Amino acid sequence: MSFDNVYESLTEENDARWAFGTGFDDPLSGMDTSVPAGLDAAALGAYCLMLGDDALIFSHRLQEWVTNAPELEDEVAVANIALDLLGQARLLLARAGKADGSDRTEDSFAFSRVENEFRNVRLAELGGGHFGNLIARLFVFSTWRLALLQRLESSADPVLAAIAAKGVKELTYHRDYAAQWLIRLGDGTELSHERMQEGLAEVWPYVGELFTTHPLELVDAATLRAEFDAVVDQVFAAATVERPETGAVAGVSGRTGRDGVHTETMGFLVGELQSVARAMPGATW
């Protein structure tokens, strides 16, 4: 079988919309990255940065569970989910640099910014806790992000649409994995039920932020809530857990993660994320 270029040979089912650039210095290499007429290039770049930061930061938190999950099979599963999100982060951060005209690379965005320059939702940066905490965070994050990327499959920007299409396939698995564990723990023993309910109580104050639309977002986040709630109700019923009755965590003068206001754990996360890059500037593998 012959292909017009090397990227076509790498795509699953020869999907002409996208060339997966894994292994290339520029994950968007070979793509037409010009911003379509009618789109605000700066806003598109800022939005891709937000989505890229969500994936990058949550991927880092998931990586912390490698060697800590209850079974080897789950360590592999969580590691693979983390890698999926890291791949999404690479594409989105690269798209941000192309769209906003700065031509900044994924590494530049990941390793050369300070804490308050990251634009991820605060739920993505939560860490620690037991396995029930992890499952609660993963279920909420993947349910919300899957609904979001499904809408972005029809984005006016073909690059963002292609990234979303790839992400939908991955997030469908992420949500299913988390939902199965949520049901298993919630409807398991008395202790596992308690731990699952604790995990949900920890994450629930940060749910509201997911559906608060930021002025630069291309999708009205509020429109995702009904779909999110329908999935939550179905899974919670099977898991015999209750929706936590907790208030939303406050921002600072109305500013939250999208505005660069983060939890107290974010500084430690960023320090660890950037430690090698800062110790050896410009180093390559």
PDB file of C-alpha atoms in Angstrom:
ATOM      1  CA  MET A   1       0.000   0.000   0.000  1.00  0.00           C
ATOM      2  CA  SER A   2       1.371   3.440  -0.865  1.00  0.00           C
ATOM      3  CA  PHE A   3       0.731   6.759   0.834  1.00  0.00           C
ATOM      4  CA  ASP A   4       1.147  10.341  -0.271  1.00  0.00           C
ATOM      5  CA  ASN A   5       3.237  11.136   2.784  1.00  0.00           C
ATOM      6  CA  VAL A   6       4.682   9.477   5.853  1.00  0.00           C
ATOM      7  CA  TYR A   7       1.931  10.725   8.134  1.00  0.00           C
ATOM      8  CA  GLU A   8      -0.796   8.908   6.273  1.00  0.00           C
ATOM      9  CA  SER A   9       1.011   5.658   6.908  1.00  0.00           C
ATOM     10  CA  LEU A  10       0.812   6.292  10.652  1.00  0.00           C
ATOM     11  CA  THR A  11      -2.873   7.048  10.916  1.00  0.00           C
ATOM     12  CA  GLU A  12      -5.387   4.495  12.007  1.00  0.00           C
ATOM     13  CA  GLU A  13      -7.592   3.453   9.094  1.00  0.00           C
ATOM     14  CA  ASN A  14      -5.772   6.039   6.999  1.00  0.00           C
ATOM     15  CA  ASP A  15      -7.837   8.869   8.477  1.00  0.00           C
ATOM     16  CA  ALA A  16      -7.034  11.741   6.137  1.00  0.00           C
ATOM     17  CA  ARG A  17      -8.086  14.383   8.651  1.00  0.00           C
ATOM     18  CA  TRP A  18      -5.110  13.856  10.868  1.00  0.00           C
ATOM     19  CA  ALA A  19      -1.512  12.825  10.884  1.00  0.00           C
ATOM     20  CA  PHE A  20      -0.456  11.615  14.322  1.00  0.00           C
ATOM     21  CA  GLY A  21       2.967  13.083  14.784  1.00  0.00           C
ATOM     22  CA  THR A  22       4.093  10.950  17.707  1.00  0.00           C
ATOM     23  CA  GLY A  23       7.855  10.753  17.656  1.00  0.00           C
ATOM     24  CA  PHE A  24       8.316  13.967  15.691  1.00  0.00           C
ATOM     25  CA  ASP A  25       9.765  17.124  17.174  1.00  0.00           C
ATOM     26  CA  ASP A  26       6.731  19.059  16.010  1.00  0.00           C
ATOM     27  CA  PRO A  27       3.511  17.080  16.538  1.00  0.00           C
ATOM     28  CA  LEU A  28       1.793  19.309  13.976  1.00  0.00           C
ATOM     29  CA  SER A  29       4.450  18.752  11.325  1.00  0.00           C
ATOM     30  CA  GLY A  30       2.897  18.503   7.893  1.00  0.00           C
ATOM     31  CA  MET A  31      -0.372  20.111   8.987  1.00  0.00           C
ATOM     32  CA  ASP A  32      -1.787  23.329   7.583  1.00  0.00           C
ATOM     33  CA  THR A  33      -1.792  25.388  10.785  1.00  0.00           C
ATOM     34  CA  SER A  34      -3.083  28.626   9.303  1.00  0.00           C
ATOM     35  CA  VAL A  35      -6.057  29.991  11.213  1.00  0.00           C
ATOM     36  CA  PRO A  36      -9.281  29.916   9.151  1.00  0.00           C
ATOM     37  CA  ALA A  37     -10.779  33.264   8.164  1.00  0.00           C
ATOM     38  CA  GLY A  38     -13.328  34.509  10.644  1.00  0.00           C
ATOM     39  CA  LEU A  39     -11.631  32.991  13.669  1.00  0.00           C
ATOM     40  CA  ASP A  40      -9.891  35.132  16.276  1.00  0.00           C
ATOM     41  CA  ALA A  41      -6.358  33.704  16.229  1.00  0.00           C
ATOM     42  CA  ALA A  42      -5.478  34.994  19.695  1.00  0.00           C
ATOM     43  CA  ALA A  43      -8.664  33.558  21.210  1.00  0.00           C
ATOM     44  CA  LEU A  44      -8.102  30.223  19.486  1.00  0.00           C
ATOM     45  CA  GLY A  45      -4.565  30.087  20.837  1.00  0.00           C
ATOM     46  CA  ALA A  46      -5.709  30.945  24.354  1.00  0.00           C
ATOM     47  CA  TYR A  47      -8.422  28.311  24.237  1.00  0.00           C
ATOM     48  CA  CYS A  48      -6.049  25.599  23.027  1.00  0.00           C
ATOM     49  CA  LEU A  49      -3.711  26.593  25.843  1.00  0.00           C
ATOM     50  CA  MET A  50      -6.495  26.052  28.385  1.00  0.00           C
ATOM     51  CA  LEU A  51      -7.355  22.607  27.073  1.00  0.00           C
ATOM     52  CA  GLY A  52      -3.686  21.695  26.743  1.00  0.00           C
ATOM     53  CA  ASP A  53      -2.992  22.713  30.328  1.00  0.00           C
ATOM     54  CA  ASP A  54      -5.943  20.627  31.568  1.00  0.00           C
ATOM     55  CA  ALA A  55      -4.457  17.557  29.887  1.00  0.00           C
ATOM     56  CA  LEU A  56      -0.845  18.261  30.882  1.00  0.00           C
ATOM     57  CA  ILE A  57      -1.538  18.846  34.559  1.00  0.00           C
ATOM     58  CA  PHE A  58      -3.982  15.968  35.007  1.00  0.00           C
ATOM     59  CA  SER A  59      -1.584  13.669  33.165  1.00  0.00           C
ATOM     60  CA  HIS A  60       1.109  14.601  35.680  1.00  0.00           C
ATOM     61  CA  ARG A  61      -1.188  13.734  38.580  1.00  0.00           C
ATOM     62  CA  LEU A  62      -2.030  10.373  37.025  1.00  0.00           C
ATOM     63  CA  GLN A  63       1.650   9.566  36.537  1.00  0.00           C
ATOM     64  CA  GLU A  64       2.080   9.805  40.294  1.00  0.00           C
ATOM     65  CA  TRP A  65      -0.063   6.665  40.599  1.00  0.00           C
ATOM     66  CA  VAL A  66       2.368   4.482  38.701  1.00  0.00           C
ATOM     67  CA  THR A  67       3.690   1.994  41.329  1.00  0.00           C
ATOM     68  CA  ASN A  68       0.877   3.072  43.673  1.00  0.00           C
ATOM     69  CA  ALA A  69      -2.258   1.583  42.092  1.00  0.00           C
ATOM     70  CA  PRO A  70      -3.844  -1.456  43.801  1.00  0.00           C
ATOM     71  CA  GLU A  71      -2.831  -3.906  41.058  1.00  0.00           C
ATOM     72  CA  LEU A  72      -0.277  -4.043  38.251  1.00  0.00           C
ATOM     73  CA  GLU A  73      -3.047  -4.070  35.664  1.00  0.00           C
ATOM     74  CA  ASP A  74      -4.375  -0.779  37.008  1.00  0.00           C
ATOM     75  CA  GLU A  75      -0.933   0.789  37.097  1.00  0.00           C
ATOM     76  CA  VAL A  76      -0.660   0.024  33.380  1.00  0.00           C
ATOM     77  CA  ALA A  77      -4.168   1.342  32.721  1.00  0.00           C
ATOM     78  CA  VAL A  78      -3.589   4.589  34.628  1.00  0.00           C
ATOM     79  CA  ALA A  79      -0.208   5.053  32.937  1.00  0.00           C
ATOM     80  CA  ASN A  80      -1.808   4.620  29.526  1.00  0.00           C
ATOM     81  CA  ILE A  81      -4.499   7.164  30.365  1.00  0.00           C
ATOM     82  CA  ALA A  82      -1.773   9.569  31.486  1.00  0.00           C
ATOM     83  CA  LEU A  83       0.054   9.030  28.187  1.00  0.00           C
ATOM     84  CA  ASP A  84      -3.134   9.673  26.210  1.00  0.00           C
ATOM     85  CA  LEU A  85      -3.594  12.992  27.988  1.00  0.00           C
ATOM     86  CA  LEU A  86       0.059  13.881  27.530  1.00  0.00           C
ATOM     87  CA  GLY A  87      -0.411  13.302  23.809  1.00  0.00           C
ATOM     88  CA  GLN A  88      -3.435  15.594  23.809  1.00  0.00           C
ATOM     89  CA  ALA A  89      -1.404  18.206  25.684  1.00  0.00           C
ATOM     90  CA  ARG A  90       1.403  18.058  23.098  1.00  0.00           C
ATOM     91  CA  LEU A  91      -1.003  18.658  20.226  1.00  0.00           C
ATOM     92  CA  LEU A  92      -2.987  21.392  21.934  1.00  0.00           C
ATOM     93  CA  LEU A  93       0.017  23.322  23.227  1.00  0.00           C
ATOM     94  CA  ALA A  94       1.653  23.137  19.809  1.00  0.00           C
ATOM     95  CA  ARG A  95      -1.609  24.382  18.260  1.00  0.00           C
ATOM     96  CA  ALA A  96      -1.693  27.246  20.769  1.00  0.00           C
ATOM     97  CA  GLY A  97       1.757  28.401  19.698  1.00  0.00           C
ATOM     98  CA  LYS A  98       0.891  28.242  16.010  1.00  0.00           C
ATOM     99  CA  ALA A  99      -2.485  29.935  16.402  1.00  0.00           C
ATOM    100  CA  ASP A 100      -1.411  32.874  18.543  1.00  0.00           C
ATOM    101  CA  GLY A 101       1.525  33.623  16.256  1.00  0.00           C
ATOM    102  CA  SER A 102       4.158  33.213  18.972  1.00  0.00           C
ATOM    103  CA  ASP A 103       5.376  29.900  17.482  1.00  0.00           C
ATOM    104  CA  ARG A 104       6.110  28.710  21.011  1.00  0.00           C
ATOM    105  CA  THR A 105       6.618  24.973  21.270  1.00  0.00           C
ATOM    106  CA  GLU A 106       4.919  22.481  23.542  1.00  0.00           C
ATOM    107  CA  ASP A 107       8.078  22.316  25.667  1.00  0.00           C
ATOM    108  CA  SER A 108       8.201  26.074  25.947  1.00  0.00           C
ATOM    109  CA  PHE A 109       4.647  26.173  27.266  1.00  0.00           C
ATOM    110  CA  ALA A 110       5.182  23.252  29.640  1.00  0.00           C
ATOM    111  CA  PHE A 111       8.582  24.147  31.064  1.00  0.00           C
ATOM    112  CA  SER A 112       8.969  27.922  30.753  1.00  0.00           C
ATOM    113  CA  ARG A 113       5.934  29.276  32.540  1.00  0.00           C
ATOM    114  CA  VAL A 114       5.346  30.041  36.190  1.00  0.00           C
ATOM    115  CA  GLU A 115       2.414  28.790  38.219  1.00  0.00           C
ATOM    116  CA  ASN A 116      -0.008  31.641  37.569  1.00  0.00           C
ATOM    117  CA  GLU A 117       0.501  31.400  33.805  1.00  0.00           C
ATOM    118  CA  PHE A 118      -1.104  27.951  33.634  1.00  0.00           C
ATOM    119  CA  ARG A 119      -4.767  27.994  32.630  1.00  0.00           C
ATOM    120  CA  ASN A 120      -6.014  24.566  33.714  1.00  0.00           C
ATOM    121  CA  VAL A 121      -9.150  24.016  35.761  1.00  0.00           C
ATOM    122  CA  ARG A 122      -8.293  23.433  39.408  1.00  0.00           C
ATOM    123  CA  LEU A 123      -9.790  19.938  39.473  1.00  0.00           C
ATOM    124  CA  ALA A 124      -6.933  18.786  37.217  1.00  0.00           C
ATOM    125  CA  GLU A 125      -4.293  19.716  39.782  1.00  0.00           C
ATOM    126  CA  LEU A 126      -5.812  17.922  42.795  1.00  0.00           C
ATOM    127  CA  GLY A 127      -3.585  15.137  44.053  1.00  0.00           C
ATOM    128  CA  GLY A 128      -3.032  12.718  46.892  1.00  0.00           C
ATOM    129  CA  GLY A 129      -5.650  10.660  48.653  1.00  0.00           C
ATOM    130  CA  HIS A 130      -6.580   7.024  48.159  1.00  0.00           C
ATOM    131  CA  PHE A 131      -7.671   5.124  45.063  1.00  0.00           C
ATOM    132  CA  GLY A 132     -11.260   6.268  45.555  1.00  0.00           C
ATOM    133  CA  ASN A 133     -10.076   9.883  45.275  1.00  0.00           C
ATOM    134  CA  LEU A 134      -8.294   9.078  42.023  1.00  0.00           C
ATOM    135  CA  ILE A 135     -11.328   7.330  40.530  1.00  0.00           C
ATOM    136  CA  ALA A 136     -13.612  10.225  41.494  1.00  0.00           C
ATOM    137  CA  ARG A 137     -11.276  12.750  39.856  1.00  0.00           C
ATOM    138  CA  LEU A 138     -10.835  10.632  36.734  1.00  0.00           C
ATOM    139  CA  PHE A 139     -14.554   9.968  36.347  1.00  0.00           C
ATOM    140  CA  VAL A 140     -15.547  13.617  36.683  1.00  0.00           C
ATOM    141  CA  PHE A 141     -12.705  14.891  34.497  1.00  0.00           C
ATOM    142  CA  SER A 142     -13.195  12.369  31.673  1.00  0.00           C
ATOM    143  CA  THR A 143     -16.999  12.715  31.650  1.00  0.00           C
ATOM    144  CA  TRP A 144     -16.721  16.489  31.345  1.00  0.00           C
ATOM    145  CA  ARG A 145     -13.864  16.471  28.833  1.00  0.00           C
ATOM    146  CA  LEU A 146     -15.480  13.840  26.620  1.00  0.00           C
ATOM    147  CA  ALA A 147     -18.623  15.967  26.289  1.00  0.00           C
ATOM    148  CA  LEU A 148     -16.459  18.989  25.495  1.00  0.00           C
ATOM    149  CA  LEU A 149     -14.296  17.340  22.845  1.00  0.00           C
ATOM    150  CA  GLN A 150     -17.346  15.802  21.177  1.00  0.00           C
ATOM    151  CA  ARG A 151     -18.566  19.324  20.490  1.00  0.00           C
ATOM    152  CA  LEU A 152     -15.144  20.424  19.303  1.00  0.00           C
ATOM    153  CA  GLU A 153     -15.126  17.719  16.632  1.00  0.00           C
ATOM    154  CA  SER A 154     -17.126  20.220  14.584  1.00  0.00           C
ATOM    155  CA  SER A 155     -14.871  23.174  15.413  1.00  0.00           C
ATOM    156  CA  ALA A 156     -14.349  25.756  12.692  1.00  0.00           C
ATOM    157  CA  ASP A 157     -10.623  25.191  13.166  1.00  0.00           C
ATOM    158  CA  PRO A 158      -9.788  21.914  11.377  1.00  0.00           C
ATOM    159  CA  VAL A 159      -6.678  21.336  13.495  1.00  0.00           C
ATOM    160  CA  LEU A 160      -8.596  21.628  16.763  1.00  0.00           C
ATOM    161  CA  ALA A 161     -11.376  19.472  15.291  1.00  0.00           C
ATOM    162  CA  ALA A 162      -8.861  16.741  14.432  1.00  0.00           C
ATOM    163  CA  ILE A 163      -7.286  16.865  17.894  1.00  0.00           C
ATOM    164  CA  ALA A 164     -10.758  16.583  19.415  1.00  0.00           C
ATOM    165  CA  ALA A 165     -11.661  13.604  17.222  1.00  0.00           C
ATOM    166  CA  LYS A 166      -8.567  11.772  18.380  1.00  0.00           C
ATOM    167  CA  GLY A 167      -9.262  12.690  22.005  1.00  0.00           C
ATOM    168  CA  VAL A 168     -12.867  11.462  21.907  1.00  0.00           C
ATOM    169  CA  LYS A 169     -11.706   7.922  21.191  1.00  0.00           C
ATOM    170  CA  GLU A 170      -9.327   8.035  24.138  1.00  0.00           C
ATOM    171  CA  LEU A 171     -11.690   9.681  26.591  1.00  0.00           C
ATOM    172  CA  THR A 172     -14.425   7.193  25.854  1.00  0.00           C
ATOM    173  CA  TYR A 173     -12.133   4.540  27.303  1.00  0.00           C
ATOM    174  CA  HIS A 174     -11.026   6.776  30.205  1.00  0.00           C
ATOM    175  CA  ARG A 175     -14.615   7.390  31.267  1.00  0.00           C
ATOM    176  CA  ASP A 176     -15.534   3.735  30.963  1.00  0.00           C
ATOM    177  CA  TYR A 177     -12.536   2.662  33.041  1.00  0.00           C
ATOM    178  CA  ALA A 178     -13.352   5.171  35.793  1.00  0.00           C
ATOM    179  CA  ALA A 179     -17.089   4.367  35.763  1.00  0.00           C
ATOM    180  CA  GLN A 180     -16.443   0.641  36.142  1.00  0.00           C
ATOM    181  CA  TRP A 181     -14.202   1.231  39.143  1.00  0.00           C
ATOM    182  CA  LEU A 182     -16.646   3.725  40.635  1.00  0.00           C
ATOM    183  CA  ILE A 183     -19.415   1.124  40.463  1.00  0.00           C
ATOM    184  CA  ARG A 184     -17.163  -1.623  41.778  1.00  0.00           C
ATOM    185  CA  LEU A 185     -16.079   0.435  44.786  1.00  0.00           C
ATOM    186  CA  GLY A 186     -19.402   2.122  45.453  1.00  0.00           C
ATOM    187  CA  ASP A 187     -21.386  -1.090  45.313  1.00  0.00           C
ATOM    188  CA  GLY A 188     -18.677  -3.197  46.960  1.00  0.00           C
ATOM    189  CA  THR A 189     -17.912  -3.520  50.638  1.00  0.00           C
ATOM    190  CA  GLU A 190     -18.885  -1.094  53.352  1.00  0.00           C
ATOM    191  CA  LEU A 191     -15.331   0.256  53.421  1.00  0.00           C
ATOM    192  CA  SER A 192     -14.994   0.634  49.627  1.00  0.00           C
ATOM    193  CA  HIS A 193     -18.371   2.405  49.514  1.00  0.00           C
ATOM    194  CA  GLU A 194     -17.186   4.799  52.200  1.00  0.00           C
ATOM    195  CA  ARG A 195     -13.926   5.489  50.363  1.00  0.00           C
ATOM    196  CA  MET A 196     -15.744   6.094  47.073  1.00  0.00           C
ATOM    197  CA  GLN A 197     -18.113   8.512  48.718  1.00  0.00           C
ATOM    198  CA  GLU A 198     -15.120  10.287  50.298  1.00  0.00           C
ATOM    199  CA  GLY A 199     -13.491  10.620  46.898  1.00  0.00           C
ATOM    200  CA  LEU A 200     -16.587  12.194  45.406  1.00  0.00           C
ATOM    201  CA  ALA A 201     -16.877  14.594  48.346  1.00  0.00           C
ATOM    202  CA  GLU A 202     -13.321  15.772  47.708  1.00  0.00           C
ATOM    203  CA  VAL A 203     -13.823  16.487  44.012  1.00  0.00           C
ATOM    204  CA  TRP A 204     -17.354  17.859  44.011  1.00  0.00           C
ATOM    205  CA  PRO A 205     -16.542  21.432  45.126  1.00  0.00           C
ATOM    206  CA  TYR A 206     -14.523  21.775  41.902  1.00  0.00           C
ATOM    207  CA  VAL A 207     -17.245  20.510  39.539  1.00  0.00           C
ATOM    208  CA  GLY A 208     -18.968  23.874  39.165  1.00  0.00           C
ATOM    209  CA  GLU A 209     -15.806  25.456  37.740  1.00  0.00           C
ATOM    210  CA  LEU A 210     -15.931  23.017  34.808  1.00  0.00           C
ATOM    211  CA  PHE A 211     -19.195  24.517  33.623  1.00  0.00           C
ATOM    212  CA  THR A 212     -18.421  28.185  34.108  1.00  0.00           C
ATOM    213  CA  THR A 213     -17.782  29.568  30.672  1.00  0.00           C
ATOM    214  CA  HIS A 214     -14.699  31.729  30.319  1.00  0.00           C
ATOM    215  CA  PRO A 215     -14.887  34.635  27.824  1.00  0.00           C
ATOM    216  CA  LEU A 216     -12.175  33.042  25.671  1.00  0.00           C
ATOM    217  CA  GLU A 217     -13.769  29.594  25.456  1.00  0.00           C
ATOM    218  CA  LEU A 218     -15.082  28.565  22.043  1.00  0.00           C
ATOM    219  CA  VAL A 219     -17.675  26.200  23.540  1.00  0.00           C
ATOM    220  CA  ASP A 220     -20.191  27.415  26.104  1.00  0.00           C
ATOM    221  CA  ALA A 221     -19.231  25.168  29.013  1.00  0.00           C
ATOM    222  CA  ALA A 222     -22.666  25.554  30.582  1.00  0.00           C
ATOM    223  CA  THR A 223     -24.201  23.590  27.687  1.00  0.00           C
ATOM    224  CA  LEU A 224     -22.261  20.491  28.763  1.00  0.00           C
ATOM    225  CA  ARG A 225     -23.884  20.227  32.187  1.00  0.00           C
ATOM    226  CA  ALA A 226     -27.045  18.344  31.210  1.00  0.00           C
ATOM    227  CA  GLU A 227     -25.063  15.609  29.466  1.00  0.00           C
ATOM    228  CA  PHE A 228     -22.642  15.422  32.397  1.00  0.00           C
ATOM    229  CA  ASP A 229     -25.474  15.117  34.915  1.00  0.00           C
ATOM    230  CA  ALA A 230     -27.187  12.372  32.920  1.00  0.00           C
ATOM    231  CA  VAL A 231     -24.029  10.239  32.924  1.00  0.00           C
ATOM    232  CA  VAL A 232     -23.387  10.948  36.599  1.00  0.00           C
ATOM    233  CA  ASP A 233     -26.918   9.972  37.594  1.00  0.00           C
ATOM    234  CA  GLN A 234     -26.692   6.692  35.689  1.00  0.00           C
ATOM    235  CA  VAL A 235     -23.327   5.687  37.127  1.00  0.00           C
ATOM    236  CA  PHE A 236     -24.096   6.862  40.670  1.00  0.00           C
ATOM    237  CA  ALA A 237     -27.314   4.823  40.702  1.00  0.00           C
ATOM    238  CA  ALA A 238     -25.424   1.685  39.688  1.00  0.00           C
ATOM    239  CA  ALA A 239     -22.741   2.442  42.279  1.00  0.00           C
ATOM    240  CA  THR A 240     -25.299   3.169  45.024  1.00  0.00           C
ATOM    241  CA  VAL A 241     -23.494   6.410  45.905  1.00  0.00           C
ATOM    242  CA  GLU A 242     -24.999   9.810  46.553  1.00  0.00           C
ATOM    243  CA  ARG A 243     -24.196  13.079  44.850  1.00  0.00           C
ATOM    244  CA  PRO A 244     -22.272  15.096  47.476  1.00  0.00           C
ATOM    245  CA  GLU A 245     -24.073  18.114  48.878  1.00  0.00           C
ATOM    246  CA  THR A 246     -21.113  20.457  49.093  1.00  0.00           C
ATOM    247  CA  GLY A 247     -20.745  24.042  48.029  1.00  0.00           C
ATOM    248  CA  ALA A 248     -18.430  25.208  45.296  1.00  0.00           C
ATOM    249  CA  VAL A 249     -14.883  26.125  46.246  1.00  0.00           C
ATOM    250  CA  ALA A 250     -14.362  29.869  46.047  1.00  0.00           C
ATOM    251  CA  GLY A 251     -12.153  31.672  43.603  1.00  0.00           C
ATOM    252  CA  VAL A 252     -10.222  34.871  44.275  1.00  0.00           C
ATOM    253  CA  SER A 253     -12.253  37.911  43.305  1.00  0.00           C
ATOM    254  CA  GLY A 254     -14.111  35.699  40.873  1.00  0.00           C
ATOM    255  CA  ARG A 255     -10.915  34.390  39.318  1.00  0.00           C
ATOM    256  CA  THR A 256     -10.201  30.654  39.127  1.00  0.00           C
ATOM    257  CA  GLY A 257      -7.893  28.216  37.349  1.00  0.00           C
ATOM    258  CA  ARG A 258      -8.711  29.582  33.896  1.00  0.00           C
ATOM    259  CA  ASP A 259      -7.427  32.941  35.123  1.00  0.00           C
ATOM    260  CA  GLY A 260      -4.246  31.557  36.674  1.00  0.00           C
ATOM    261  CA  VAL A 261      -5.541  31.222  40.242  1.00  0.00           C
ATOM    262  CA  HIS A 262      -4.746  27.740  41.562  1.00  0.00           C
ATOM    263  CA  THR A 263      -4.774  25.609  44.682  1.00  0.00           C
ATOM    264  CA  GLU A 264      -1.851  25.587  47.082  1.00  0.00           C
ATOM    265  CA  THR A 265      -0.615  22.284  45.598  1.00  0.00           C
ATOM    266  CA  MET A 266      -0.062  23.726  42.130  1.00  0.00           C
ATOM    267  CA  GLY A 267       3.283  25.341  42.926  1.00  0.00           C
ATOM    268  CA  PHE A 268       4.748  22.004  44.065  1.00  0.00           C
ATOM    269  CA  LEU A 269       3.366  20.273  40.973  1.00  0.00           C
ATOM    270  CA  VAL A 270       4.872  22.832  38.603  1.00  0.00           C
ATOM    271  CA  GLY A 271       8.199  22.677  40.452  1.00  0.00           C
ATOM    272  CA  GLU A 272       8.378  18.927  39.992  1.00  0.00           C
ATOM    273  CA  LEU A 273       7.153  19.068  36.395  1.00  0.00           C
ATOM    274  CA  GLN A 274       9.868  21.551  35.436  1.00  0.00           C
ATOM    275  CA  SER A 275      12.709  20.346  37.650  1.00  0.00           C
ATOM    276  CA  VAL A 276      14.748  18.585  34.960  1.00  0.00           C
ATOM    277  CA  ALA A 277      14.169  21.261  32.316  1.00  0.00           C
ATOM    278  CA  ARG A 278      15.259  23.979  34.733  1.00  0.00           C
ATOM    279  CA  ALA A 279      18.266  22.041  36.004  1.00  0.00           C
ATOM    280  CA  MET A 280      19.526  21.406  32.472  1.00  0.00           C
ATOM    281  CA  PRO A 281      18.206  24.181  30.198  1.00  0.00           C
ATOM    282  CA  GLY A 282      18.167  23.207  26.541  1.00  0.00           C
ATOM    283  CA  ALA A 283      19.057  19.582  27.212  1.00  0.00           C
ATOM    284  CA  THR A 284      17.644  16.975  24.839  1.00  0.00           C
ATOM    285  CA  TRP A 285      17.380  13.195  24.960  1.00  0.00           C
TER     286      TRP A 285
END
